[in-house]
PDB file of C-alpha atoms in Angstrom:
ATOM      1  CA  UNK Z   1      19.639  18.054  12.072  1.00  0.00           C
ATOM      2  CA  UNK Z   2      17.298  16.411  14.535  1.00  0.00           C
ATOM      3  CA  UNK Z   3      19.012  13.081  15.096  1.00  0.00           C
ATOM      4  CA  UNK Z   4      21.727  12.450  17.615  1.00  0.00           C
ATOM      5  CA  UNK Z   5      24.893  10.716  16.474  1.00  0.00           C
ATOM      6  CA  UNK Z   6      23.965   7.044  16.508  1.00  0.00           C
ATOM      7  CA  UNK Z   7      25.877   5.565  19.406  1.00  0.00           C
ATOM      8  CA  UNK Z   8      24.365   2.094  19.217  1.00  0.00           C
ATOM      9  CA  UNK Z   9      23.777   0.013  16.123  1.00  0.00           C
ATOM     10  CA  UNK Z  10      22.915  -3.411  17.531  1.00  0.00           C
ATOM     11  CA  UNK Z  11      21.353  -5.172  20.485  1.00  0.00           C
ATOM     12  CA  UNK Z  12      22.761  -8.131  22.385  1.00  0.00           C
ATOM     13  CA  UNK Z  13      21.755 -11.462  20.843  1.00  0.00           C
ATOM     14  CA  UNK Z  14      18.009 -11.521  20.256  1.00  0.00           C
ATOM     15  CA  UNK Z  15      15.758 -14.009  22.000  1.00  0.00           C
ATOM     16  CA  UNK Z  16      12.694 -15.917  20.778  1.00  0.00           C
ATOM     17  CA  UNK Z  17       9.586 -16.962  22.687  1.00  0.00           C
ATOM     18  CA  UNK Z  18       6.338 -18.645  21.691  1.00  0.00           C
ATOM     19  CA  UNK Z  19       3.522 -16.258  22.532  1.00  0.00           C
ATOM     20  CA  UNK Z  20      -0.048 -16.743  21.392  1.00  0.00           C
ATOM     21  CA  UNK Z  21      -0.109 -17.121  17.614  1.00  0.00           C
ATOM     22  CA  UNK Z  22       3.547 -16.190  17.191  1.00  0.00           C
ATOM     23  CA  UNK Z  23       7.125 -17.067  17.845  1.00  0.00           C
ATOM     24  CA  UNK Z  24       8.318 -13.578  18.785  1.00  0.00           C
ATOM     25  CA  UNK Z  25      11.836 -12.250  18.307  1.00  0.00           C
ATOM     26  CA  UNK Z  26      12.835  -9.636  20.849  1.00  0.00           C
ATOM     27  CA  UNK Z  27      15.690  -7.735  22.436  1.00  0.00           C
ATOM     28  CA  UNK Z  28      16.048  -7.941  26.217  1.00  0.00           C
ATOM     29  CA  UNK Z  29      18.395  -5.327  27.672  1.00  0.00           C
ATOM     30  CA  UNK Z  30      19.222  -4.386  31.257  1.00  0.00           C
ATOM     31  CA  UNK Z  31      18.974  -6.191  34.593  1.00  0.00           C
ATOM     32  CA  UNK Z  32      16.614  -9.177  34.556  1.00  0.00           C
ATOM     33  CA  UNK Z  33      15.096  -8.046  37.856  1.00  0.00           C
ATOM     34  CA  UNK Z  34      14.633  -4.438  36.750  1.00  0.00           C
ATOM     35  CA  UNK Z  35      11.229  -2.828  36.290  1.00  0.00           C
ATOM     36  CA  UNK Z  36       9.992  -4.046  32.886  1.00  0.00           C
ATOM     37  CA  UNK Z  37       9.584  -1.564  30.046  1.00  0.00           C
ATOM     38  CA  UNK Z  38       8.110  -2.802  26.759  1.00  0.00           C
ATOM     39  CA  UNK Z  39       8.858  -0.713  23.671  1.00  0.00           C
ATOM     40  CA  UNK Z  40       6.651  -1.168  20.598  1.00  0.00           C
ATOM     41  CA  UNK Z  41       7.570  -0.071  17.078  1.00  0.00           C
ATOM     42  CA  UNK Z  42       5.342   0.750  14.143  1.00  0.00           C
ATOM     43  CA  UNK Z  43       5.336   0.724  10.335  1.00  0.00           C
ATOM     44  CA  UNK Z  44       7.677   0.946   8.502  1.00  0.00           C
ATOM     45  CA  UNK Z  45      10.166   0.681  11.343  1.00  0.00           C
ATOM     46  CA  UNK Z  46      11.502  -2.015  13.659  1.00  0.00           C
ATOM     47  CA  UNK Z  47      13.229  -2.592  16.996  1.00  0.00           C
ATOM     48  CA  UNK Z  48      16.143  -0.353  15.949  1.00  0.00           C
ATOM     49  CA  UNK Z  49      13.907   2.662  16.564  1.00  0.00           C
ATOM     50  CA  UNK Z  50      14.786   2.042  20.227  1.00  0.00           C
ATOM     51  CA  UNK Z  51      18.442   1.092  19.829  1.00  0.00           C
ATOM     52  CA  UNK Z  52      19.582   4.269  21.591  1.00  0.00           C
ATOM     53  CA  UNK Z  53      16.668   4.370  24.059  1.00  0.00           C
ATOM     54  CA  UNK Z  54      17.245   0.890  25.483  1.00  0.00           C
ATOM     55  CA  UNK Z  55      20.783   1.488  26.835  1.00  0.00           C
ATOM     56  CA  UNK Z  56      19.693   4.718  28.532  1.00  0.00           C
ATOM     57  CA  UNK Z  57      16.900   2.918  30.353  1.00  0.00           C
ATOM     58  CA  UNK Z  58      19.031  -0.154  31.096  1.00  0.00           C
ATOM     59  CA  UNK Z  59      21.642   2.088  32.713  1.00  0.00           C
ATOM     60  CA  UNK Z  60      18.855   3.485  34.908  1.00  0.00           C
ATOM     61  CA  UNK Z  61      18.023  -0.034  36.101  1.00  0.00           C
ATOM     62  CA  UNK Z  62      15.103  -0.953  33.853  1.00  0.00           C
ATOM     63  CA  UNK Z  63      14.637  -4.238  32.028  1.00  0.00           C
ATOM     64  CA  UNK Z  64      13.942  -3.116  28.466  1.00  0.00           C
ATOM     65  CA  UNK Z  65      12.108  -5.513  26.157  1.00  0.00           C
ATOM     66  CA  UNK Z  66      11.696  -4.682  22.475  1.00  0.00           C
ATOM     67  CA  UNK Z  67       9.696  -7.181  20.363  1.00  0.00           C
ATOM     68  CA  UNK Z  68       9.366  -7.402  16.609  1.00  0.00           C
ATOM     69  CA  UNK Z  69       5.703  -7.011  15.647  1.00  0.00           C
ATOM     70  CA  UNK Z  70       3.970  -9.686  13.593  1.00  0.00           C
ATOM     71  CA  UNK Z  71       5.347  -9.479  10.071  1.00  0.00           C
ATOM     72  CA  UNK Z  72       8.748  -8.061  11.080  1.00  0.00           C
ATOM     73  CA  UNK Z  73      12.216  -9.396  11.730  1.00  0.00           C
ATOM     74  CA  UNK Z  74      12.474 -12.804  13.380  1.00  0.00           C
ATOM     75  CA  UNK Z  75       8.840 -12.954  14.527  1.00  0.00           C
ATOM     76  CA  UNK Z  76       6.949 -15.774  12.818  1.00  0.00           C
ATOM     77  CA  UNK Z  77       3.438 -17.179  12.851  1.00  0.00           C
ATOM     78  CA  UNK Z  78       3.273 -20.631  14.393  1.00  0.00           C
ATOM     79  CA  UNK Z  79       0.717 -21.821  11.834  1.00  0.00           C
ATOM     80  CA  UNK Z  80       0.540 -21.389   8.078  1.00  0.00           C
ATOM     81  CA  UNK Z  81      -3.257 -21.330   8.490  1.00  0.00           C
ATOM     82  CA  UNK Z  82      -3.414 -18.180  10.631  1.00  0.00           C
ATOM     83  CA  UNK Z  83      -4.711 -15.121   8.803  1.00  0.00           C
ATOM     84  CA  UNK Z  84      -1.930 -12.573   8.350  1.00  0.00           C
ATOM     85  CA  UNK Z  85      -4.108 -10.087  10.171  1.00  0.00           C
ATOM     86  CA  UNK Z  86      -3.008  -6.515  10.819  1.00  0.00           C
ATOM     87  CA  UNK Z  87      -6.135  -5.227  12.591  1.00  0.00           C
ATOM     88  CA  UNK Z  88      -5.522  -3.277  15.789  1.00  0.00           C
ATOM     89  CA  UNK Z  89      -7.115  -5.839  18.128  1.00  0.00           C
ATOM     90  CA  UNK Z  90      -4.969  -8.685  16.798  1.00  0.00           C
ATOM     91  CA  UNK Z  91      -1.752  -6.702  17.231  1.00  0.00           C
ATOM     92  CA  UNK Z  92      -2.810  -5.685  20.747  1.00  0.00           C
ATOM     93  CA  UNK Z  93      -3.565  -9.273  21.702  1.00  0.00           C
ATOM     94  CA  UNK Z  94      -0.054 -10.149  20.511  1.00  0.00           C
ATOM     95  CA  UNK Z  95       1.313  -7.753  23.144  1.00  0.00           C
ATOM     96  CA  UNK Z  96      -0.746  -9.365  25.916  1.00  0.00           C
ATOM     97  CA  UNK Z  97       0.300 -12.867  24.810  1.00  0.00           C
ATOM     98  CA  UNK Z  98       3.923 -11.722  24.735  1.00  0.00           C
ATOM     99  CA  UNK Z  99       3.700 -10.386  28.294  1.00  0.00           C
ATOM    100  CA  UNK Z 100       2.061 -13.642  29.399  1.00  0.00           C
ATOM    101  CA  UNK Z 101       4.800 -15.706  27.762  1.00  0.00           C
ATOM    102  CA  UNK Z 102       7.478 -13.730  29.622  1.00  0.00           C
ATOM    103  CA  UNK Z 103       5.434 -13.869  32.851  1.00  0.00           C
ATOM    104  CA  UNK Z 104       5.293 -10.085  33.044  1.00  0.00           C
ATOM    105  CA  UNK Z 105       2.149  -9.130  34.924  1.00  0.00           C
ATOM    106  CA  UNK Z 106       2.560  -5.381  34.422  1.00  0.00           C
ATOM    107  CA  UNK Z 107       4.995  -3.087  32.623  1.00  0.00           C
ATOM    108  CA  UNK Z 108       5.540   0.454  31.497  1.00  0.00           C
ATOM    109  CA  UNK Z 109       4.533   0.344  27.838  1.00  0.00           C
ATOM    110  CA  UNK Z 110       5.738   2.883  25.287  1.00  0.00           C
ATOM    111  CA  UNK Z 111       5.577   3.144  21.530  1.00  0.00           C
ATOM    112  CA  UNK Z 112       4.953   5.121  18.375  1.00  0.00           C
ATOM    113  CA  UNK Z 113       2.858   4.604  15.256  1.00  0.00           C
ATOM    114  CA  UNK Z 114       1.286   1.102  15.377  1.00  0.00           C
ATOM    115  CA  UNK Z 115       3.184   0.625  18.637  1.00  0.00           C
ATOM    116  CA  UNK Z 116       1.551   3.673  20.230  1.00  0.00           C
ATOM    117  CA  UNK Z 117      -1.863   2.388  19.206  1.00  0.00           C
ATOM    118  CA  UNK Z 118      -1.104  -0.998  20.740  1.00  0.00           C
ATOM    119  CA  UNK Z 119       0.199   0.615  23.930  1.00  0.00           C
ATOM    120  CA  UNK Z 120      -2.933   2.791  24.099  1.00  0.00           C
ATOM    121  CA  UNK Z 121      -5.163  -0.279  23.719  1.00  0.00           C
ATOM    122  CA  UNK Z 122      -3.384  -2.235  26.456  1.00  0.00           C
ATOM    123  CA  UNK Z 123      -3.586   0.780  28.773  1.00  0.00           C
ATOM    124  CA  UNK Z 124      -7.288   1.326  28.044  1.00  0.00           C
ATOM    125  CA  UNK Z 125      -8.528  -2.264  28.104  1.00  0.00           C
ATOM    126  CA  UNK Z 126      -6.097  -3.963  30.486  1.00  0.00           C
ATOM    127  CA  UNK Z 127      -4.969  -1.177  32.839  1.00  0.00           C
ATOM    128  CA  UNK Z 128      -3.742  -3.759  35.333  1.00  0.00           C
ATOM    129  CA  UNK Z 129      -1.093  -4.767  32.779  1.00  0.00           C
ATOM    130  CA  UNK Z 130       0.176  -1.214  32.202  1.00  0.00           C
ATOM    131  CA  UNK Z 131       1.940   0.654  35.030  1.00  0.00           C
ATOM    132  CA  UNK Z 132       2.454   3.691  32.831  1.00  0.00           C
ATOM    133  CA  UNK Z 133       2.107   4.731  29.193  1.00  0.00           C
ATOM    134  CA  UNK Z 134       4.236   6.794  26.834  1.00  0.00           C
ATOM    135  CA  UNK Z 135       2.457   7.301  23.528  1.00  0.00           C
ATOM    136  CA  UNK Z 136       3.844   9.262  20.593  1.00  0.00           C
ATOM    137  CA  UNK Z 137       1.052  11.208  18.855  1.00  0.00           C
ATOM    138  CA  UNK Z 138      -1.354  10.664  21.722  1.00  0.00           C
ATOM    139  CA  UNK Z 139      -4.594   8.680  21.575  1.00  0.00           C
ATOM    140  CA  UNK Z 140      -4.602   6.496  18.455  1.00  0.00           C
ATOM    141  CA  UNK Z 141      -7.308   3.927  19.156  1.00  0.00           C
ATOM    142  CA  UNK Z 142      -9.613   3.815  16.136  1.00  0.00           C
ATOM    143  CA  UNK Z 143     -12.408   1.873  14.510  1.00  0.00           C
ATOM    144  CA  UNK Z 144     -13.577   0.902  11.059  1.00  0.00           C
ATOM    145  CA  UNK Z 145     -16.484   3.331  11.403  1.00  0.00           C
ATOM    146  CA  UNK Z 146     -14.094   6.182  12.138  1.00  0.00           C
ATOM    147  CA  UNK Z 147     -11.927   5.048   9.228  1.00  0.00           C
ATOM    148  CA  UNK Z 148     -14.852   5.577   6.856  1.00  0.00           C
ATOM    149  CA  UNK Z 149     -15.343   9.219   7.832  1.00  0.00           C
ATOM    150  CA  UNK Z 150     -13.938  11.586   5.174  1.00  0.00           C
ATOM    151  CA  UNK Z 151     -11.192  13.964   6.260  1.00  0.00           C
ATOM    152  CA  UNK Z 152     -10.327  17.424   4.922  1.00  0.00           C
ATOM    153  CA  UNK Z 153      -8.436  17.177   1.599  1.00  0.00           C
ATOM    154  CA  UNK Z 154      -5.027  18.033   3.064  1.00  0.00           C
ATOM    155  CA  UNK Z 155      -5.396  15.261   5.650  1.00  0.00           C
ATOM    156  CA  UNK Z 156      -6.583  12.802   3.005  1.00  0.00           C
ATOM    157  CA  UNK Z 157      -3.462  13.567   0.960  1.00  0.00           C
ATOM    158  CA  UNK Z 158      -1.281  12.439   3.860  1.00  0.00           C
ATOM    159  CA  UNK Z 159      -3.000   9.048   3.750  1.00  0.00           C
ATOM    160  CA  UNK Z 160      -2.111   8.460   0.069  1.00  0.00           C
ATOM    161  CA  UNK Z 161      -0.428   5.138   0.815  1.00  0.00           C
ATOM    162  CA  UNK Z 162      -3.562   3.763   2.475  1.00  0.00           C
ATOM    163  CA  UNK Z 163      -5.495   4.253  -0.755  1.00  0.00           C
ATOM    164  CA  UNK Z 164      -2.608   2.806  -2.789  1.00  0.00           C
ATOM    165  CA  UNK Z 165      -2.630  -0.268  -0.551  1.00  0.00           C
ATOM    166  CA  UNK Z 166      -6.376  -0.632  -1.116  1.00  0.00           C
ATOM    167  CA  UNK Z 167      -5.646  -1.674  -4.703  1.00  0.00           C
ATOM    168  CA  UNK Z 168      -4.065  -4.818  -6.081  1.00  0.00           C
ATOM    169  CA  UNK Z 169      -1.587  -2.590  -7.884  1.00  0.00           C
ATOM    170  CA  UNK Z 170      -0.622  -1.176  -4.490  1.00  0.00           C
ATOM    171  CA  UNK Z 171      -0.109  -4.603  -2.938  1.00  0.00           C
ATOM    172  CA  UNK Z 172       2.051  -5.709  -5.838  1.00  0.00           C
ATOM    173  CA  UNK Z 173       3.927  -2.404  -5.819  1.00  0.00           C
ATOM    174  CA  UNK Z 174       4.665  -2.651  -2.110  1.00  0.00           C
ATOM    175  CA  UNK Z 175       5.778  -6.256  -2.516  1.00  0.00           C
ATOM    176  CA  UNK Z 176       8.095  -5.356  -5.389  1.00  0.00           C
ATOM    177  CA  UNK Z 177       9.501  -2.123  -3.952  1.00  0.00           C
ATOM    178  CA  UNK Z 178       9.310  -2.626  -0.186  1.00  0.00           C
ATOM    179  CA  UNK Z 179      12.640  -0.999   0.663  1.00  0.00           C
ATOM    180  CA  UNK Z 180      12.239   1.936  -1.696  1.00  0.00           C
ATOM    181  CA  UNK Z 181       8.667   2.507  -0.560  1.00  0.00           C
ATOM    182  CA  UNK Z 182       9.538   2.481   3.125  1.00  0.00           C
ATOM    183  CA  UNK Z 183      12.536   4.725   2.652  1.00  0.00           C
ATOM    184  CA  UNK Z 184      10.185   7.243   1.035  1.00  0.00           C
ATOM    185  CA  UNK Z 185       7.837   6.986   4.040  1.00  0.00           C
ATOM    186  CA  UNK Z 186      10.785   7.663   6.361  1.00  0.00           C
ATOM    187  CA  UNK Z 187      11.641  10.789   4.372  1.00  0.00           C
ATOM    188  CA  UNK Z 188       8.055  12.064   4.289  1.00  0.00           C
ATOM    189  CA  UNK Z 189       7.325  11.248   7.923  1.00  0.00           C
ATOM    190  CA  UNK Z 190      10.590  12.748   9.246  1.00  0.00           C
ATOM    191  CA  UNK Z 191      11.505  15.465   6.730  1.00  0.00           C
ATOM    192  CA  UNK Z 192      14.348  16.900   8.836  1.00  0.00           C
ATOM    193  CA  UNK Z 193      15.892  13.604   9.974  1.00  0.00           C
ATOM    194  CA  UNK Z 194      19.181  13.073   8.129  1.00  0.00           C
ATOM    195  CA  UNK Z 195      19.433   9.315   8.565  1.00  0.00           C
ATOM    196  CA  UNK Z 196      22.187   7.511   6.691  1.00  0.00           C
ATOM    197  CA  UNK Z 197      22.016   4.390   4.510  1.00  0.00           C
ATOM    198  CA  UNK Z 198      23.316   2.108   7.261  1.00  0.00           C
ATOM    199  CA  UNK Z 199      20.613   3.264   9.673  1.00  0.00           C
ATOM    200  CA  UNK Z 200      17.874   2.550   7.150  1.00  0.00           C
ATOM    201  CA  UNK Z 201      19.319  -0.808   6.095  1.00  0.00           C
ATOM    202  CA  UNK Z 202      19.502  -2.073   9.676  1.00  0.00           C
ATOM    203  CA  UNK Z 203      15.758  -1.657   9.889  1.00  0.00           C
ATOM    204  CA  UNK Z 204      14.997  -2.641   6.280  1.00  0.00           C
ATOM    205  CA  UNK Z 205      16.231  -6.171   6.962  1.00  0.00           C
ATOM    206  CA  UNK Z 206      13.127  -6.599   9.152  1.00  0.00           C
ATOM    207  CA  UNK Z 207      10.895  -6.117   6.096  1.00  0.00           C
ATOM    208  CA  UNK Z 208      12.241  -9.345   4.584  1.00  0.00           C
ATOM    209  CA  UNK Z 209       9.900 -11.232   6.912  1.00  0.00           C
ATOM    210  CA  UNK Z 210       7.713 -13.526   4.740  1.00  0.00           C
ATOM    211  CA  UNK Z 211       4.513 -12.168   6.295  1.00  0.00           C
ATOM    212  CA  UNK Z 212       5.409  -8.485   6.186  1.00  0.00           C
ATOM    213  CA  UNK Z 213       3.524  -7.448   3.064  1.00  0.00           C
ATOM    214  CA  UNK Z 214       0.385  -9.391   3.951  1.00  0.00           C
ATOM    215  CA  UNK Z 215       0.193  -7.952   7.484  1.00  0.00           C
ATOM    216  CA  UNK Z 216       0.785  -4.369   6.330  1.00  0.00           C
ATOM    217  CA  UNK Z 217      -1.730  -4.536   3.479  1.00  0.00           C
ATOM    218  CA  UNK Z 218      -4.350  -6.151   5.722  1.00  0.00           C
ATOM    219  CA  UNK Z 219      -3.889  -3.440   8.354  1.00  0.00           C
ATOM    220  CA  UNK Z 220      -4.616  -0.572   5.996  1.00  0.00           C
ATOM    221  CA  UNK Z 221      -7.408  -2.352   4.133  1.00  0.00           C
ATOM    222  CA  UNK Z 222      -9.078  -3.325   7.412  1.00  0.00           C
ATOM    223  CA  UNK Z 223      -9.083   0.315   8.535  1.00  0.00           C
ATOM    224  CA  UNK Z 224     -11.137   1.241   5.468  1.00  0.00           C
ATOM    225  CA  UNK Z 225     -13.483  -1.729   5.825  1.00  0.00           C
ATOM    226  CA  UNK Z 226     -12.031  -3.331   2.687  1.00  0.00           C
ATOM    227  CA  UNK Z 227     -10.722  -6.430   4.475  1.00  0.00           C
ATOM    228  CA  UNK Z 228     -12.467  -8.557   7.062  1.00  0.00           C
ATOM    229  CA  UNK Z 229     -11.087  -8.959  10.546  1.00  0.00           C
ATOM    230  CA  UNK Z 230     -11.387 -12.173  12.558  1.00  0.00           C
ATOM    231  CA  UNK Z 231     -14.429 -12.953  14.658  1.00  0.00           C
ATOM    232  CA  UNK Z 232     -12.430 -13.671  17.808  1.00  0.00           C
ATOM    233  CA  UNK Z 233     -11.584  -9.956  17.944  1.00  0.00           C
ATOM    234  CA  UNK Z 234     -15.137  -8.675  17.423  1.00  0.00           C
ATOM    235  CA  UNK Z 235     -15.883  -7.997  21.089  1.00  0.00           C
ATOM    236  CA  UNK Z 236     -12.601  -6.162  21.574  1.00  0.00           C
ATOM    237  CA  UNK Z 237     -13.132  -4.091  18.438  1.00  0.00           C
ATOM    238  CA  UNK Z 238     -16.605  -3.142  19.630  1.00  0.00           C
ATOM    239  CA  UNK Z 239     -15.100  -1.915  22.880  1.00  0.00           C
ATOM    240  CA  UNK Z 240     -12.356  -0.022  21.080  1.00  0.00           C
ATOM    241  CA  UNK Z 241     -14.851   1.628  18.745  1.00  0.00           C
ATOM    242  CA  UNK Z 242     -16.347   3.333  21.811  1.00  0.00           C
ATOM    243  CA  UNK Z 243     -13.059   5.167  22.445  1.00  0.00           C
ATOM    244  CA  UNK Z 244     -12.334   3.926  25.975  1.00  0.00           C
ATOM    245  CA  UNK Z 245     -10.556   6.338  28.285  1.00  0.00           C
ATOM    246  CA  UNK Z 246      -7.033   5.668  29.516  1.00  0.00           C
ATOM    247  CA  UNK Z 247      -6.811   5.808  33.298  1.00  0.00           C
ATOM    248  CA  UNK Z 248      -3.165   4.842  33.879  1.00  0.00           C
ATOM    249  CA  UNK Z 249      -0.428   7.497  34.249  1.00  0.00           C
ATOM    250  CA  UNK Z 250       0.445   8.699  30.753  1.00  0.00           C
ATOM    251  CA  UNK Z 251       2.736  11.021  28.852  1.00  0.00           C
ATOM    252  CA  UNK Z 252       2.119  11.810  25.206  1.00  0.00           C
ATOM    253  CA  UNK Z 253       4.872  13.078  22.944  1.00  0.00           C
ATOM    254  CA  UNK Z 254       4.937  14.776  19.557  1.00  0.00           C
ATOM    255  CA  UNK Z 255       7.833  15.846  17.382  1.00  0.00           C
ATOM    256  CA  UNK Z 256       7.702  19.388  16.044  1.00  0.00           C
ATOM    257  CA  UNK Z 257       8.324  18.141  12.479  1.00  0.00           C
ATOM    258  CA  UNK Z 258       6.131  15.049  12.271  1.00  0.00           C
ATOM    259  CA  UNK Z 259       5.249  14.661   8.604  1.00  0.00           C
ATOM    260  CA  UNK Z 260       3.036  11.597   9.080  1.00  0.00           C
ATOM    261  CA  UNK Z 261      -0.728  11.736   9.630  1.00  0.00           C
ATOM    262  CA  UNK Z 262      -1.352  12.364  13.329  1.00  0.00           C
ATOM    263  CA  UNK Z 263      -4.029  13.903  15.528  1.00  0.00           C
ATOM    264  CA  UNK Z 264      -3.690  17.384  16.947  1.00  0.00           C
ATOM    265  CA  UNK Z 265      -2.307  17.108  20.504  1.00  0.00           C
ATOM    266  CA  UNK Z 266      -5.241  19.138  21.775  1.00  0.00           C
ATOM    267  CA  UNK Z 267      -7.526  16.188  20.966  1.00  0.00           C
ATOM    268  CA  UNK Z 268      -5.815  13.783  23.383  1.00  0.00           C
ATOM    269  CA  UNK Z 269      -6.146  15.149  26.936  1.00  0.00           C
ATOM    270  CA  UNK Z 270      -9.851  14.359  27.315  1.00  0.00           C
ATOM    271  CA  UNK Z 271      -9.102  10.661  26.697  1.00  0.00           C
ATOM    272  CA  UNK Z 272      -6.493  10.497  29.479  1.00  0.00           C
ATOM    273  CA  UNK Z 273      -8.260  10.607  32.821  1.00  0.00           C
ATOM    274  CA  UNK Z 274      -5.320   9.661  35.055  1.00  0.00           C
ATOM    275  CA  UNK Z 275      -2.197  11.708  35.722  1.00  0.00           C
ATOM    276  CA  UNK Z 276      -1.210  13.079  32.315  1.00  0.00           C
ATOM    277  CA  UNK Z 277       1.288  15.336  30.586  1.00  0.00           C
ATOM    278  CA  UNK Z 278       2.082  16.232  26.991  1.00  0.00           C
ATOM    279  CA  UNK Z 279       5.504  17.144  25.630  1.00  0.00           C
ATOM    280  CA  UNK Z 280       6.372  18.594  22.233  1.00  0.00           C
ATOM    281  CA  UNK Z 281       9.929  17.632  21.309  1.00  0.00           C
ATOM    282  CA  UNK Z 282      11.600  20.389  19.333  1.00  0.00           C
ATOM    283  CA  UNK Z 283      14.574  20.493  17.002  1.00  0.00           C
ATOM    284  CA  UNK Z 284      13.123  19.109  13.776  1.00  0.00           C
ATOM    285  CA  UNK Z 285      11.971  15.811  15.302  1.00  0.00           C
ATOM    286  CA  UNK Z 286       9.753  13.749  13.043  1.00  0.00           C
ATOM    287  CA  UNK Z 287       7.574  10.646  13.262  1.00  0.00           C
ATOM    288  CA  UNK Z 288      10.244   8.166  14.389  1.00  0.00           C
ATOM    289  CA  UNK Z 289      10.618  10.066  17.648  1.00  0.00           C
ATOM    290  CA  UNK Z 290      12.435   7.426  19.729  1.00  0.00           C
ATOM    291  CA  UNK Z 291      15.228   7.092  17.180  1.00  0.00           C
ATOM    292  CA  UNK Z 292      15.426  10.793  16.382  1.00  0.00           C
ATOM    293  CA  UNK Z 293      15.209  11.968  20.005  1.00  0.00           C
ATOM    294  CA  UNK Z 294      16.091   9.002  22.219  1.00  0.00           C
ATOM    295  CA  UNK Z 295      16.907  10.984  25.347  1.00  0.00           C
ATOM    296  CA  UNK Z 296      13.543  12.804  25.596  1.00  0.00           C
ATOM    297  CA  UNK Z 297      11.735   9.528  24.884  1.00  0.00           C
ATOM    298  CA  UNK Z 298      13.663   7.726  27.626  1.00  0.00           C
ATOM    299  CA  UNK Z 299      13.153  10.666  29.979  1.00  0.00           C
ATOM    300  CA  UNK Z 300       9.378  10.415  29.476  1.00  0.00           C
ATOM    301  CA  UNK Z 301       9.443   6.766  30.505  1.00  0.00           C
ATOM    302  CA  UNK Z 302      11.375   7.575  33.686  1.00  0.00           C
ATOM    303  CA  UNK Z 303       9.017  10.461  34.381  1.00  0.00           C
ATOM    304  CA  UNK Z 304       5.823   8.435  33.946  1.00  0.00           C
ATOM    305  CA  UNK Z 305       7.328   5.794  36.241  1.00  0.00           C
ATOM    306  CA  UNK Z 306       7.507   8.458  38.967  1.00  0.00           C
ATOM    307  CA  UNK Z 307       3.800   9.345  38.723  1.00  0.00           C
TER     308      UNK Z 307
END
């Protein structure tokens, strides 16, 4: 069993802040004058992926800030007219707008899944905003061109849901069966994690967000070039398509039982040109590494802060 006994089930009362295109819901744990750490979740997860990480870091003196991504939890779009866009540049710009709204000039940024990609982008494009990076599964910055390159059959099989989401049947199916679908993803992505119903349901409430389905479907369709992005992100996407190096201090992590699609760790080091280390977390740890192995995840943040 890879998970620790869940010691924490909730955060203190969540806060809300207007940031860019969103009103963002977030947890804010630890001393207000502590070094800021921003923790970013992915799909299909939420801020509870860090519910055991945050108290560890808060006890060490960090200010730990955990926002709901667009389409999750209490985060809402300010305008009904805004495209429910899931492309990587839009989600990354949300993180910058969020930091601006909280007047955080620079932070340690850590995440997994979509959150790791966002953290990677901030570190690569705005290194002055990122004091250190912890990225589960390494370098995840992509492009539509890369998304159109066929993979070996076994790797394509792991992306089954992306092809399902490319169809109208898939959109309707995800809308109708969101909880059941995402529980299946949890099981496939973390095959040795014995999470209980209460743990899943705490996160599943975040999927009730009215924009959740649209943002998720757009993300996966955009990757395959089946959905348009927005022109205001074109320049950033062009830069990201070139695979910019990450110069800030960085630690990459990988669970030894990650069942989700992920790059081989050997592919990452050449993209990290600053001080860098990789850690494989053993014990049956899957894709949701911060929730399955909170202590090693927190330790990596403290370690990268010392670089």
